[in-house]
C-alpha cells in the first residue's frame, strides 16, 4: 500500500502527447541526471547506438527520428538502467534480506544497480561481497556436485543478447542438460506452437512496412499504448494511408483509441489521431467465438458471391483442410457465438462487412490471447481467418504476434529452448564436437515443479525476476527456497534475490546502455525484434561500477569454472572478441550468413521468413486450417474471471511508478477493476478493501487487501496487476500444448475484509 491514497480519475481517450514527454524527462533525469540521461536517450534505438531493453517493436528500416526513436516506456526502461544509484556491500551490510523483502516491488526496484558480486551464505541474513572467481568457483562446484545435470535449471529472460544467449545454451548443453526455460514460455509460447503447426514458422510474417500498406489491422488481446508504444506511430501512418483498425479487448485501452504523437506539434498541442474504428469489448476468452462468428458471416457472404470474399486461388494452392473447416463452420450457431463472445450481432455484422472485400489484413496479438487454456487454438483461428482471405505472404497482410521483451525472439533463435529440434542438436554436435543432450528439458512451469519436488536444486537465471514473473507465487517461492543454490545475473536488485536457495549469488552485469570494453576494445551485441530484424546494440554509458561484467564474459568464465578442460569448446576465444561468437553462430544456425559483415550494416538485416515469402515450412508445405471447439468458462454465481495486466508505469515485473494514468488510477497497485453491476451485486463501492481468492485444486490462494475500482469491463470480468495478483494463478492452470500459465482467465471470488 502506498502512503498516498488511491485516486481514481477518468479513463484517457488518447495516449502519449505532452504528458509522455514530461514523464520521460522526470524519470530519466531523476535517475541518471541531465548529462548522462541525455546521452542515454540520444543513442537509444539509433543505428549506431543501442537497442531498447523494453519491448521488441521494430525500428524503422529507413530514417530514425532525429527527435528520438523511443517512447515514454522505453525511456523509463533506460532510466532504470542508467541510474546513478548503486548498491555497494555497505548497503547490503545495512539492510538484511528479510527487511528488503518486506518492501514492495516498486521500492526494491528503485534501490539501484548492484555494483559487485554478492553472496548469501547458508543461514546468513545479509548478502556479502565475493570476488568473481570465488563466485564462479562456487557455482561450478555446486553444479558438479549434482547427481545429474538435469538437477540444474538455467532460466533466460528476454533481455539477453544473441551473443550471450548462444554461449549460454552452448555452456548448458556442454554441461549436459536442456533445462533452458525462458520467459517466452510465459508469453508467446502459444503463438510459436500455433504458428509453427499451422504455417511452418513460429514467428510473425509482417514487417513494419506492411503496416503502411494494410487495408485492415485487427488488434486482439494487446495494449500497445503501454506495452509497445511506438506501434501507435505505425498505426497513425496506417490510418493516414486509409487503413481501418479493429480492436478486440475486454478493456477500452487508451492507446487503442487515440494517439497524440509527441513528435508532432499538433500531437503536443493535444490534437488526437483517432485510431480504432471498431472497438469490440469481448468478454475474457471470448476471442475464439468472435473469430468463428466473423468467419461464419464471411462464409455467408461467400455463398452469395463465390470467390468474391474468400481467396479461392490462395486456398487451393497454399492450404490444406479447407473443406473440413467449412463443414465445421457451417455447424456453428451464430447466436451462441455472439453470446459466447459478448459482442452484439450488429457489431459482428459491421466487422464482416468491413472485411468482406479486403485482402490486405494484418492480425496483431499479445498476452490477451496467449495466456489462456485454449490459446493455441484461438491463435490458429486467427490464422484460419487470414487463410480464408489469402492474407499471408503479401504486402500489407499477415501475422503479427508482438513480442513484449526486446530479444525474447532472438533468444529462441539462438537455441534457448527446452525442446530443441534435432537439426539444431546435430549442428551443435558437428560444430563443437560434443553430443548435446537429446531429451527435452523443463519449461518454466515444469522447472518450478521440479524445484518444488526436489528433482532440481540449483537455479541459475540470466536476467529477469523469476519469482515475480511466474504463477502461484507462494508455491514458486517454496520451490526456490528448496534449492541448494540460486544465482541471478542481474543489473538491479529484485524480489527474486530475496526469495532464495540455501545459498544465493547476485552476479551484476552490464546493461544494454553500458559501454562494453574487452581488452580496451569496444564490443557490441545484437538482438532480434518482433519482425525478425537482427541489429547491433552498442552501449555508450560508462558503467556505474568497474566491477560489472558483460553477459558473454560471465557465461564464458562460468563455463570454464564448471567444465574445466572437459569442455571441447574454446571459451577463451570468445573472451578475445565477440566477432568469434558471431562466427560460430553463423556456422551453427541457418540465416546468419556473413553475420559479422551484415550486422554492421546500418539497421542490420532480416532473417529468412517462409511465410513472408509466401511459403509454408510445414510437412505438407501447405498452410493448415484448424478446427477447434468453442470453450466457455463456467462460473458459479459468486465467482468472477480475473485477468492480470500491466499498468502504464510498468514493464513486465519492473515497476516504474504507482500510477496508471491512461486508466485513471493513481498511487496504488493493489486494485481490482470491476464492472459496476458486479460491484452492486456484491454491495461493493469504489475504494472498498477486499481479499481475492482462488480455490483451484482444492488449495486456497489469497491476494490480500485489494481496493475496488469501477471500470468499463464486461460483466463477470475483472482485471488486476501482476506480479501482485500472480499468487492467484494456479501453477497447474496452463495452456494446452504450450504449457503457458493461464494468467488471463483465473476464477476468483471477492471477499470483503
Ligand atoms: S516501443 Fe518498445 S522498443 Fe520501442 S522504445 Fe518503446 S519500449 Fe522500447
XYZ file of C-alpha atoms and ligand atoms in Angstrom:
761
model
C 0.000 0.000 0.000
C 1.443 3.438 -0.904
C 1.297 6.173 1.746
C -0.786 8.270 -0.668
C -4.494 7.450 -1.012
C -5.880 5.725 -4.092
C -7.167 8.298 -6.577
C -9.467 7.286 -9.439
C -9.976 9.590 -12.423
C -11.238 9.402 -16.000
C -10.040 6.754 -18.464
C -7.970 8.704 -21.016
C -9.173 8.788 -24.643
C -5.722 9.388 -26.203
C -2.202 8.209 -25.431
C 1.190 9.914 -25.250
C 1.263 13.649 -26.012
C 2.951 16.177 -23.720
C 2.469 14.050 -20.552
C 4.682 11.372 -22.122
C 7.491 13.880 -22.571
C 7.094 15.184 -19.029
C 7.221 11.655 -17.628
C 10.235 10.790 -19.792
C 12.268 13.766 -18.589
C 11.175 13.203 -14.980
C 12.247 9.556 -14.971
C 15.472 9.855 -16.973
C 16.855 12.991 -15.376
C 15.611 11.798 -11.963
C 17.614 8.577 -12.189
C 20.586 9.371 -14.420
C 20.959 13.138 -14.188
C 20.810 15.575 -17.127
C 24.102 14.823 -18.946
C 24.095 11.050 -18.578
C 20.334 10.924 -19.186
C 20.598 12.983 -22.360
C 23.435 10.809 -23.650
C 21.420 7.670 -22.927
C 18.372 8.950 -24.841
C 20.416 10.343 -27.724
C 21.732 6.866 -28.611
C 18.603 4.846 -27.851
C 17.462 2.829 -30.900
C 19.835 4.707 -33.172
C 21.527 2.664 -35.919
C 24.942 3.137 -34.305
C 23.503 3.164 -30.788
C 21.969 0.522 -28.544
C 18.713 -1.404 -28.685
C 15.974 -0.549 -26.211
C 15.764 -3.172 -23.439
C 11.975 -2.675 -23.378
C 9.683 -4.382 -25.861
C 10.558 -5.802 -29.279
C 8.715 -3.316 -31.511
C 10.893 -2.724 -34.590
C 12.740 0.431 -35.529
C 12.100 1.970 -38.960
C 14.296 0.458 -41.685
C 14.805 3.916 -43.143
C 15.364 7.152 -41.218
C 15.282 7.021 -37.415
C 13.628 10.069 -35.851
C 16.111 12.851 -35.136
C 13.940 13.902 -32.198
C 14.306 10.474 -30.625
C 13.461 6.934 -31.739
C 11.911 5.839 -28.452
C 8.731 6.035 -26.432
C 7.992 7.016 -22.819
C 8.265 3.441 -21.587
C 11.486 2.850 -23.480
C 12.875 5.915 -21.734
C 11.688 4.565 -18.371
C 13.468 1.279 -19.088
C 16.642 3.213 -19.807
C 16.249 5.377 -16.712
C 16.232 2.163 -14.672
C 19.454 1.018 -16.278
C 21.268 4.351 -16.496
C 20.527 5.229 -12.875
C 23.476 6.508 -10.870
C 22.221 4.747 -7.763
C 24.388 1.728 -6.961
C 24.223 -0.870 -4.233
C 27.578 -1.464 -2.606
C 28.478 -4.074 0.057
C 27.836 -1.350 2.627
C 24.193 -1.178 1.506
C 23.757 -4.941 1.967
C 25.533 -4.776 5.339
C 22.984 -2.205 6.491
C 19.894 -3.946 5.055
C 19.260 -7.632 5.636
C 17.294 -9.819 3.224
C 14.142 -10.008 5.353
C 13.969 -6.216 5.639
C 14.400 -5.779 1.888
C 11.842 -8.498 1.170
C 9.257 -6.544 3.164
C 9.427 -3.714 0.616
C 7.145 -3.508 -2.439
C 8.481 -4.474 -5.875
C 8.483 -0.769 -6.716
C 10.598 0.133 -3.671
C 13.041 -2.739 -4.252
C 13.478 -1.789 -7.906
C 14.192 1.818 -7.040
C 17.229 0.890 -4.952
C 19.609 0.925 -7.890
C 22.229 -1.130 -9.737
C 24.101 -3.888 -7.932
C 27.737 -2.754 -8.005
C 29.630 -6.010 -7.463
C 29.063 -9.741 -6.992
C 27.197 -10.524 -3.777
C 26.944 -13.856 -1.938
C 24.467 -15.018 0.701
C 25.991 -17.911 2.645
C 23.726 -20.578 4.123
C 21.906 -19.233 7.168
C 23.179 -15.667 6.713
C 20.852 -12.654 6.898
C 22.948 -10.274 4.807
C 24.461 -10.532 1.335
C 28.219 -10.041 1.395
C 30.790 -9.178 -1.241
C 32.516 -12.002 -3.117
C 35.079 -11.978 -5.912
C 34.072 -13.028 -9.393
C 36.454 -16.007 -9.319
C 35.067 -17.205 -5.996
C 31.536 -16.762 -7.321
C 32.203 -18.819 -10.453
C 34.010 -21.447 -8.365
C 31.019 -21.693 -6.001
C 28.605 -22.226 -8.894
C 30.882 -24.684 -10.702
C 31.271 -26.734 -7.532
C 27.524 -26.793 -6.893
C 26.796 -27.868 -10.482
C 29.427 -30.580 -10.431
C 28.175 -31.898 -7.094
C 24.778 -32.666 -8.583
C 23.840 -36.257 -9.306
C 22.779 -35.283 -12.812
C 22.923 -32.107 -14.935
C 19.114 -32.362 -15.110
C 19.045 -31.307 -11.450
C 20.009 -27.785 -12.557
C 17.752 -25.126 -14.143
C 19.084 -22.404 -16.473
C 16.469 -19.655 -16.993
C 16.715 -16.854 -19.562
C 14.882 -13.538 -19.663
C 14.209 -11.794 -22.967
C 16.797 -9.065 -22.360
C 19.680 -11.449 -23.012
C 21.522 -10.613 -26.249
C 22.037 -13.093 -29.123
C 25.709 -13.489 -28.266
C 25.088 -14.181 -24.566
C 22.135 -16.480 -25.322
C 24.131 -18.537 -27.824
C 27.011 -19.014 -25.359
C 24.580 -19.769 -22.506
C 22.824 -22.597 -24.365
C 26.220 -23.900 -25.555
C 27.508 -23.992 -21.964
C 24.317 -25.582 -20.618
C 24.310 -28.269 -23.319
C 28.027 -28.922 -22.866
C 27.255 -29.265 -19.153
C 24.656 -31.836 -20.115
C 21.050 -30.640 -19.928
C 18.277 -28.990 -21.969
C 16.746 -27.382 -18.876
C 16.525 -23.997 -20.613
C 13.203 -22.443 -19.635
C 12.731 -18.840 -20.759
C 10.269 -16.004 -20.442
C 8.815 -16.972 -23.832
C 7.313 -19.996 -22.059
C 5.107 -17.477 -20.215
C 4.299 -15.104 -23.051
C 4.281 -16.044 -26.777
C 4.930 -19.803 -26.494
C 1.304 -20.340 -27.541
C 1.963 -18.232 -30.651
C 5.088 -20.202 -31.507
C 3.247 -23.519 -31.226
C 0.159 -22.355 -33.162
C 2.069 -20.656 -35.990
C 4.633 -23.455 -36.186
C 1.935 -26.130 -36.578
C -0.332 -24.194 -38.956
C 2.160 -22.115 -41.001
C 5.553 -23.782 -40.508
C 7.349 -20.956 -38.632
C 6.821 -19.839 -35.015
C 7.295 -16.146 -35.812
C 5.147 -13.379 -37.288
C 5.288 -12.753 -41.039
C 4.813 -8.986 -41.353
C 7.349 -6.162 -41.451
C 6.842 -2.601 -40.221
C 6.374 -1.505 -43.853
C 3.378 -3.853 -44.147
C 1.502 -1.730 -41.601
C 1.646 1.200 -44.031
C 0.125 -0.964 -46.808
C -2.622 -2.694 -44.828
C -6.353 -2.205 -45.502
C -7.381 -3.572 -42.101
C -5.393 -4.077 -38.883
C -7.026 -6.287 -36.248
C -5.533 -5.933 -32.745
C -6.522 -8.704 -30.315
C -5.642 -9.002 -26.625
C -2.947 -6.339 -26.843
C -2.469 -2.958 -25.174
C 0.053 -1.209 -27.461
C -0.244 2.216 -25.770
C 1.633 0.823 -22.758
C 3.372 -2.337 -23.929
C 4.521 -1.417 -27.477
C 4.047 2.378 -27.595
C 5.888 3.110 -30.852
C 3.316 0.851 -32.537
C 0.970 3.847 -32.242
C 3.149 5.769 -34.702
C 2.798 2.893 -37.174
C -0.971 2.790 -36.623
C -1.167 6.553 -37.180
C 0.675 6.167 -40.502
C -1.535 3.220 -41.458
C -4.631 5.308 -40.761
C -3.236 8.117 -42.889
C -2.905 5.563 -45.702
C -6.553 4.578 -45.354
C -6.386 1.538 -43.077
C -9.233 0.525 -40.753
C -8.411 -0.599 -37.226
C -10.482 -3.178 -35.334
C -9.594 -3.570 -31.633
C -10.690 -6.631 -29.664
C -10.153 -6.288 -25.923
C -12.194 -6.526 -22.706
C -10.729 -3.116 -21.806
C -11.122 0.121 -23.826
C -7.356 0.675 -23.693
C -6.391 4.301 -24.291
C -3.647 3.516 -26.791
C -6.179 1.693 -28.973
C -8.493 4.691 -29.103
C -6.394 7.757 -29.801
C -2.805 8.969 -30.146
C -1.258 12.384 -29.586
C 2.042 11.922 -31.399
C 4.595 13.780 -29.216
C 6.903 14.071 -32.210
C 4.354 16.300 -33.967
C 3.371 19.845 -32.949
C -0.327 19.005 -33.295
C 0.204 15.998 -31.035
C 1.906 18.171 -28.427
C -0.964 20.650 -28.662
C -3.337 17.818 -27.843
C -4.690 17.129 -31.335
C -5.591 13.445 -31.290
C -5.345 10.961 -34.150
C -8.295 8.625 -33.693
C -7.100 5.053 -34.151
C -9.697 2.306 -33.635
C -12.681 2.358 -35.985
C -14.421 -0.616 -34.393
C -13.879 -1.471 -30.721
C -15.160 -4.896 -29.698
C -15.267 -5.227 -25.858
C -15.051 -9.001 -25.937
C -15.571 -10.960 -22.761
C -12.445 -12.621 -21.309
C -11.526 -15.598 -23.548
C -14.341 -14.770 -25.988
C -11.882 -14.305 -28.903
C -12.341 -17.786 -30.400
C -16.138 -17.404 -30.543
C -15.740 -13.903 -32.007
C -13.414 -15.116 -34.772
C -15.734 -18.002 -35.654
C -18.720 -15.634 -35.797
C -16.839 -13.369 -38.212
C -15.782 -16.346 -40.355
C -19.392 -17.617 -40.354
C -20.729 -14.268 -41.608
C -17.975 -14.082 -44.229
C -18.875 -17.603 -45.353
C -22.490 -16.479 -45.770
C -21.268 -13.602 -47.963
C -19.063 -16.058 -49.896
C -22.151 -18.198 -50.537
C -23.843 -15.202 -52.112
C -20.770 -14.207 -54.220
C -18.429 -17.200 -54.613
C -14.763 -16.197 -54.929
C -15.541 -12.554 -54.066
C -14.981 -12.894 -50.321
C -12.671 -15.911 -49.912
C -9.378 -16.016 -51.859
C -10.138 -19.302 -53.604
C -6.916 -19.482 -55.609
C -4.804 -18.934 -52.476
C -6.851 -21.538 -50.606
C -6.481 -24.098 -53.412
C -2.773 -23.520 -53.949
C -1.457 -22.982 -50.448
C -3.769 -24.520 -47.847
C -4.943 -27.872 -46.528
C -8.084 -28.748 -44.562
C -10.437 -26.130 -46.081
C -13.383 -28.471 -46.738
C -13.372 -29.953 -43.239
C -13.038 -26.460 -41.801
C -16.052 -25.186 -43.743
C -18.068 -28.289 -42.767
C -17.401 -27.470 -39.123
C -18.096 -23.750 -39.628
C -21.497 -24.437 -41.147
C -22.497 -26.238 -37.925
C -21.889 -23.145 -35.846
C -24.818 -21.266 -34.271
C -24.311 -17.515 -34.754
C -26.443 -16.525 -31.770
C -24.469 -18.823 -29.471
C -21.208 -17.425 -30.849
C -22.402 -13.859 -30.227
C -23.382 -14.745 -26.675
C -20.097 -16.583 -26.030
C -18.001 -13.557 -27.065
C -20.300 -10.905 -25.627
C -20.426 -8.871 -28.856
C -23.704 -7.662 -30.403
C -24.883 -9.135 -33.709
C -24.829 -5.625 -35.111
C -21.128 -5.182 -34.342
C -20.345 -8.664 -35.682
C -22.053 -7.764 -38.956
C -20.121 -4.470 -39.088
C -16.824 -6.385 -38.835
C -17.798 -8.876 -41.513
C -18.973 -6.069 -43.786
C -15.629 -4.305 -43.256
C -13.593 -7.445 -44.030
C -15.791 -8.721 -46.869
C -13.796 -7.269 -49.763
C -10.483 -6.624 -48.031
C -7.421 -8.828 -48.536
C -4.518 -6.846 -47.036
C -5.319 -7.756 -43.441
C -2.834 -7.821 -40.539
C -3.693 -9.514 -37.235
C -1.720 -8.428 -34.158
C -1.955 -10.045 -30.739
C -0.279 -10.398 -27.380
C -0.856 -11.905 -23.933
C -4.609 -11.358 -24.038
C -4.652 -14.362 -26.403
C -1.592 -16.401 -25.419
C -2.279 -16.893 -21.696
C -5.475 -18.972 -21.968
C -6.131 -22.725 -21.831
C -7.253 -22.721 -25.488
C -4.669 -20.098 -26.592
C -3.070 -22.259 -29.277
C -6.441 -22.980 -30.911
C -7.518 -19.323 -30.705
C -4.324 -18.199 -32.462
C -4.909 -20.899 -35.102
C -8.398 -19.403 -35.536
C -6.758 -16.079 -36.426
C -4.724 -17.984 -38.994
C -7.949 -19.555 -40.356
C -9.403 -16.075 -40.931
C -6.240 -14.858 -42.688
C -6.096 -18.002 -44.861
C -9.716 -17.523 -45.983
C -8.736 -14.047 -47.154
C -5.345 -15.068 -48.604
C -3.818 -12.502 -46.204
C -0.403 -14.101 -45.687
C 2.743 -13.699 -47.736
C 1.859 -10.435 -49.479
C 2.392 -6.726 -48.750
C 0.108 -5.265 -46.116
C -1.002 -8.649 -44.792
C -0.030 -11.339 -42.332
C 0.549 -12.434 -38.764
C 1.989 -10.182 -36.047
C 2.472 -11.636 -32.559
C 4.003 -8.577 -30.884
C 6.837 -9.615 -28.598
C 6.962 -7.959 -25.221
C 10.656 -8.313 -24.488
C 13.438 -6.881 -26.594
C 15.255 -10.115 -27.523
C 12.893 -12.877 -26.486
C 12.584 -13.929 -30.152
C 16.364 -13.771 -30.594
C 16.981 -15.988 -27.581
C 14.792 -18.699 -29.067
C 16.566 -18.360 -32.426
C 19.877 -18.828 -30.550
C 18.722 -22.146 -29.098
C 17.290 -21.083 -25.748
C 14.594 -23.767 -25.815
C 13.914 -26.780 -23.623
C 12.721 -28.797 -26.655
C 15.454 -28.172 -29.275
C 14.929 -29.573 -32.776
C 17.161 -32.417 -34.000
C 18.739 -30.323 -36.798
C 19.911 -27.812 -34.185
C 21.330 -30.554 -31.903
C 23.120 -32.121 -34.881
C 24.583 -28.733 -35.784
C 25.907 -28.267 -32.250
C 27.447 -31.753 -32.379
C 29.111 -31.252 -35.762
C 30.365 -27.745 -34.962
C 31.520 -28.262 -31.372
C 32.480 -31.966 -31.272
C 30.283 -32.955 -28.350
C 26.944 -34.751 -28.280
C 24.395 -32.439 -26.646
C 21.631 -33.984 -24.512
C 18.866 -35.336 -26.753
C 15.965 -35.462 -24.281
C 13.696 -32.458 -23.661
C 14.302 -30.270 -20.636
C 11.963 -28.348 -18.334
C 9.982 -25.288 -19.409
C 9.085 -22.670 -16.771
C 6.142 -24.482 -15.185
C 7.943 -27.844 -15.218
C 11.054 -26.167 -13.725
C 9.018 -24.754 -10.823
C 7.543 -28.185 -10.143
C 10.972 -29.842 -10.404
C 12.426 -27.471 -7.791
C 9.358 -27.859 -5.577
C 9.614 -31.673 -5.675
C 13.393 -31.651 -5.191
C 14.141 -33.077 -8.669
C 16.145 -29.893 -9.287
C 18.153 -27.958 -6.707
C 20.348 -25.424 -8.499
C 18.637 -22.476 -10.228
C 20.541 -20.024 -12.433
C 18.820 -17.072 -14.100
C 20.252 -14.964 -16.926
C 18.345 -11.767 -16.189
C 14.716 -11.467 -15.277
C 12.822 -11.628 -11.989
C 11.722 -15.267 -11.969
C 9.675 -15.245 -8.777
C 7.653 -12.160 -9.709
C 7.154 -13.212 -13.336
C 5.883 -16.714 -12.620
C 2.494 -18.016 -11.433
C 1.408 -19.303 -7.996
C 3.837 -17.059 -6.107
C 3.776 -18.922 -2.792
C 4.319 -22.286 -4.488
C 7.158 -20.884 -6.631
C 8.743 -19.212 -3.608
C 8.702 -22.537 -1.764
C 10.309 -24.181 -4.798
C 13.160 -21.622 -4.934
C 13.708 -21.893 -1.178
C 14.183 -25.673 -1.552
C 17.201 -25.119 -3.841
C 20.760 -25.534 -2.555
C 21.852 -22.571 -4.695
C 20.067 -19.768 -6.569
C 22.049 -17.470 -8.886
C 20.848 -14.341 -10.681
C 22.716 -12.441 -13.393
C 21.080 -9.037 -12.936
C 21.503 -5.317 -13.363
C 19.301 -4.259 -10.454
C 18.002 -5.626 -7.173
C 14.690 -7.503 -7.472
C 12.452 -9.778 -5.417
C 13.971 -12.993 -6.775
C 17.232 -12.114 -4.983
C 15.321 -12.021 -1.705
C 13.486 -15.341 -2.065
C 16.472 -17.623 -2.413
C 18.004 -21.060 -2.006
C 20.168 -22.239 0.888
C 22.965 -20.160 -0.680
C 22.485 -17.350 -3.191
C 24.521 -15.227 -5.571
C 23.851 -11.987 -7.435
C 26.150 -11.521 -10.455
C 25.844 -7.876 -11.629
C 26.138 -7.476 -15.387
C 26.441 -4.629 -17.845
C 23.179 -3.263 -19.193
C 22.325 -2.591 -22.846
C 23.242 1.080 -22.475
C 26.575 0.398 -20.757
C 29.818 0.616 -22.727
C 31.354 -2.878 -23.026
C 35.152 -2.973 -23.353
C 37.124 -6.145 -23.959
C 40.883 -5.702 -23.846
C 40.225 -1.990 -24.294
C 38.192 -2.536 -27.466
C 34.501 -1.592 -27.581
C 32.248 -4.584 -28.176
C 28.680 -4.718 -29.419
C 25.958 -7.343 -29.169
C 22.889 -7.947 -31.331
C 19.163 -8.552 -30.920
C 16.197 -9.759 -32.972
C 12.959 -7.775 -32.913
C 9.373 -8.967 -33.480
C 9.785 -8.670 -37.248
C 12.914 -10.820 -37.352
C 15.390 -7.972 -37.886
C 18.866 -8.571 -36.426
C 20.608 -5.370 -35.448
C 23.584 -4.353 -33.402
C 23.438 -2.763 -29.993
C 26.457 -0.864 -28.675
C 26.312 0.685 -25.220
C 27.589 4.226 -24.704
C 27.446 4.930 -20.973
C 30.324 4.455 -18.548
C 29.155 1.664 -16.210
C 28.189 2.728 -12.652
C 30.778 0.293 -11.315
C 34.068 -1.079 -12.656
C 33.175 -4.465 -11.250
C 30.420 -5.267 -13.705
C 30.940 -7.959 -16.340
C 29.096 -8.422 -19.613
C 26.724 -11.381 -20.016
C 29.002 -13.093 -22.610
C 32.016 -12.812 -20.302
C 30.011 -14.127 -17.340
C 28.926 -17.178 -19.340
C 32.447 -17.918 -20.603
C 34.024 -17.675 -17.157
C 31.225 -19.725 -15.612
C 31.687 -22.406 -18.279
C 35.399 -22.576 -17.651
C 34.898 -22.771 -13.866
C 32.307 -25.539 -14.272
C 33.561 -27.604 -17.197
C 37.303 -27.025 -16.831
C 39.188 -28.907 -19.511
C 36.443 -31.476 -20.083
C 34.804 -28.936 -22.396
C 35.593 -29.154 -26.117
C 34.535 -25.528 -26.541
C 37.276 -22.877 -26.701
C 35.722 -20.323 -24.318
C 38.891 -18.200 -24.290
C 38.379 -17.433 -27.982
C 35.109 -15.657 -27.209
C 36.837 -13.636 -24.486
C 39.069 -12.118 -27.205
C 36.301 -10.555 -29.327
C 32.546 -11.080 -29.793
C 33.076 -11.497 -33.555
C 34.176 -15.046 -32.695
C 30.794 -15.707 -31.103
C 29.009 -14.447 -34.195
C 31.259 -16.575 -36.432
C 30.158 -19.668 -34.527
C 26.501 -18.589 -34.618
C 26.873 -18.204 -38.397
C 28.140 -21.780 -38.850
C 25.603 -23.261 -36.403
C 22.255 -21.508 -37.100
C 20.683 -21.006 -40.585
C 20.043 -17.436 -41.754
C 23.169 -15.828 -40.278
C 25.496 -15.945 -43.281
C 28.092 -13.100 -43.174
C 26.779 -12.287 -39.717
C 29.668 -10.002 -38.717
C 29.508 -8.077 -42.001
C 25.720 -7.752 -42.204
C 25.130 -6.868 -38.557
C 27.427 -3.863 -39.044
C 25.203 -2.579 -41.857
C 23.139 0.377 -40.512
C 19.806 -1.103 -39.415
C 21.048 -4.698 -39.573
C 19.382 -7.450 -41.646
C 16.197 -9.526 -41.886
C 16.230 -13.227 -41.077
C 14.580 -15.501 -43.641
C 10.808 -15.955 -43.075
C 8.999 -18.529 -45.240
C 5.508 -17.025 -44.655
C 6.721 -13.571 -45.659
C 7.954 -15.169 -48.899
C 4.575 -16.880 -49.409
C 5.607 -20.416 -48.489
C 4.853 -22.676 -45.547
C 7.522 -24.821 -43.940
C 5.061 -27.463 -42.715
C 5.453 -31.166 -43.519
C 2.888 -30.743 -46.328
C 4.356 -27.407 -47.450
C 0.764 -26.151 -47.042
C -0.821 -23.800 -44.501
C -3.256 -25.712 -42.337
C -6.804 -24.779 -41.439
C -7.558 -25.843 -37.888
C -10.840 -26.994 -36.324
C -11.335 -26.462 -32.602
C -14.395 -26.233 -30.329
C -15.592 -23.092 -28.557
C -14.756 -23.335 -24.878
C -16.629 -21.218 -22.336
C -15.546 -20.951 -18.713
C -18.429 -21.841 -16.399
C -18.619 -19.581 -13.325
C -20.684 -20.172 -10.179
C -22.846 -17.194 -9.192
C -20.329 -15.860 -6.663
C -17.350 -16.288 -8.957
C -15.670 -13.838 -11.344
C -12.996 -14.162 -14.022
C -9.726 -12.294 -13.467
C -7.044 -11.334 -15.930
C -3.674 -9.945 -14.869
C -2.447 -6.858 -16.751
C 0.375 -4.287 -16.661
C -0.117 -0.708 -15.516
C 1.300 2.095 -17.656
C 4.116 2.529 -15.118
C 5.384 -0.998 -15.556
C 7.424 -3.206 -17.870
C 6.960 -6.887 -17.099
C 7.857 -7.136 -13.396
C 9.752 -3.831 -13.313
C 7.602 -1.179 -11.622
C 8.452 2.388 -12.679
C 5.761 4.074 -10.563
C 2.424 3.651 -8.778
C 0.260 5.371 -11.381
C -1.675 4.002 -14.346
C -2.565 7.340 -15.844
C -4.259 6.071 -19.019
C -6.759 4.082 -16.893
C -7.096 6.977 -14.403
C -5.666 5.071 -11.424
C -3.154 6.777 -9.174
C -0.998 5.969 -6.124
C -1.983 2.315 -5.871
C -1.264 -1.062 -7.492
C -3.334 -3.418 -5.284
C -6.558 -2.646 -7.147
C -9.211 -4.771 -8.843
C -11.053 -3.312 -11.840
C -14.674 -4.434 -11.663
C -17.885 -3.913 -13.627
C -20.328 -1.679 -11.674
C -23.057 -4.334 -11.947
C -20.805 -6.953 -10.288
C -19.924 -4.422 -7.578
C -23.601 -3.682 -6.928
C -24.412 -7.395 -6.664
C -21.696 -7.699 -4.010
C -22.616 -4.462 -2.300
C -19.196 -3.025 -3.067
C -18.277 0.578 -3.771
C -15.146 2.297 -5.050
C -12.229 2.007 -2.615
C -13.678 -0.887 -0.627
C -10.947 -3.251 0.579
C -11.314 -6.893 -0.439
C -9.353 -10.141 -0.483
C -9.263 -12.043 -3.755
C -9.408 -15.840 -3.501
C -8.818 -18.775 -5.837
C -9.565 -22.397 -4.879
C -8.187 -24.333 -7.837
C -7.086 -27.888 -6.982
C -8.589 -27.509 -3.504
C -5.879 -25.037 -2.478
C -6.859 -21.607 -1.145
C -4.810 -18.823 -2.710
C -5.420 -15.318 -1.356
C -4.319 -11.907 -2.610
C -4.903 -9.639 0.335
C -6.122 -6.067 0.638
C -7.091 -5.023 -2.886
C -9.139 -1.889 -3.461
C -12.209 -1.992 -5.702
C -12.241 0.301 -8.743
C -15.318 0.522 -11.003
C -14.224 0.162 -14.627
C -15.708 -0.273 -18.144
C -15.036 -4.032 -18.303
C -17.539 -6.745 -19.373
C -19.775 -8.269 -16.685
C -18.181 -11.101 -14.613
C -14.722 -9.960 -15.846
C -12.132 -8.274 -13.628
C -8.528 -7.115 -14.013
C -5.598 -6.806 -11.587
C -1.901 -6.026 -11.978
C 0.863 -8.621 -11.900
C 3.058 -9.508 -10.085
C 0.769 -8.649 -7.153
C -2.019 -10.976 -8.371
C 0.216 -13.827 -9.586
C -0.326 -15.508 -6.214
C -3.823 -16.393 -7.545
C -2.642 -18.031 -10.797
C -2.508 -21.829 -10.203
C 0.706 -23.497 -11.398
C -1.385 -26.315 -12.872
C -3.530 -23.936 -14.928
C -1.740 -23.899 -18.261
C -2.452 -23.573 -21.980
C -2.808 -26.827 -23.901
C 0.309 -27.677 -25.955
C 2.291 -24.541 -24.975
C 2.120 -25.045 -21.180
C 1.910 -21.257 -20.773
C 0.434 -20.173 -17.418
C -3.210 -19.112 -17.764
C -2.871 -15.621 -16.293
C -5.740 -14.151 -18.280
C -8.570 -16.343 -17.023
C -8.329 -17.027 -13.293
C -11.541 -17.913 -11.441
C -11.766 -15.819 -8.264
C -14.119 -14.833 -5.514
C -14.088 -11.432 -3.823
C -14.258 -11.329 -0.018
C -14.827 -8.041 1.809
C -12.155 -7.605 4.543
S 8.200 0.796 -28.361
Fe 9.226 -0.789 -27.178
S 11.248 -0.988 -28.108
Fe 10.391 0.953 -28.784
S 11.193 2.453 -27.344
Fe 9.185 1.802 -26.626
S 9.588 0.124 -25.182
Fe 11.437 0.449 -26.396
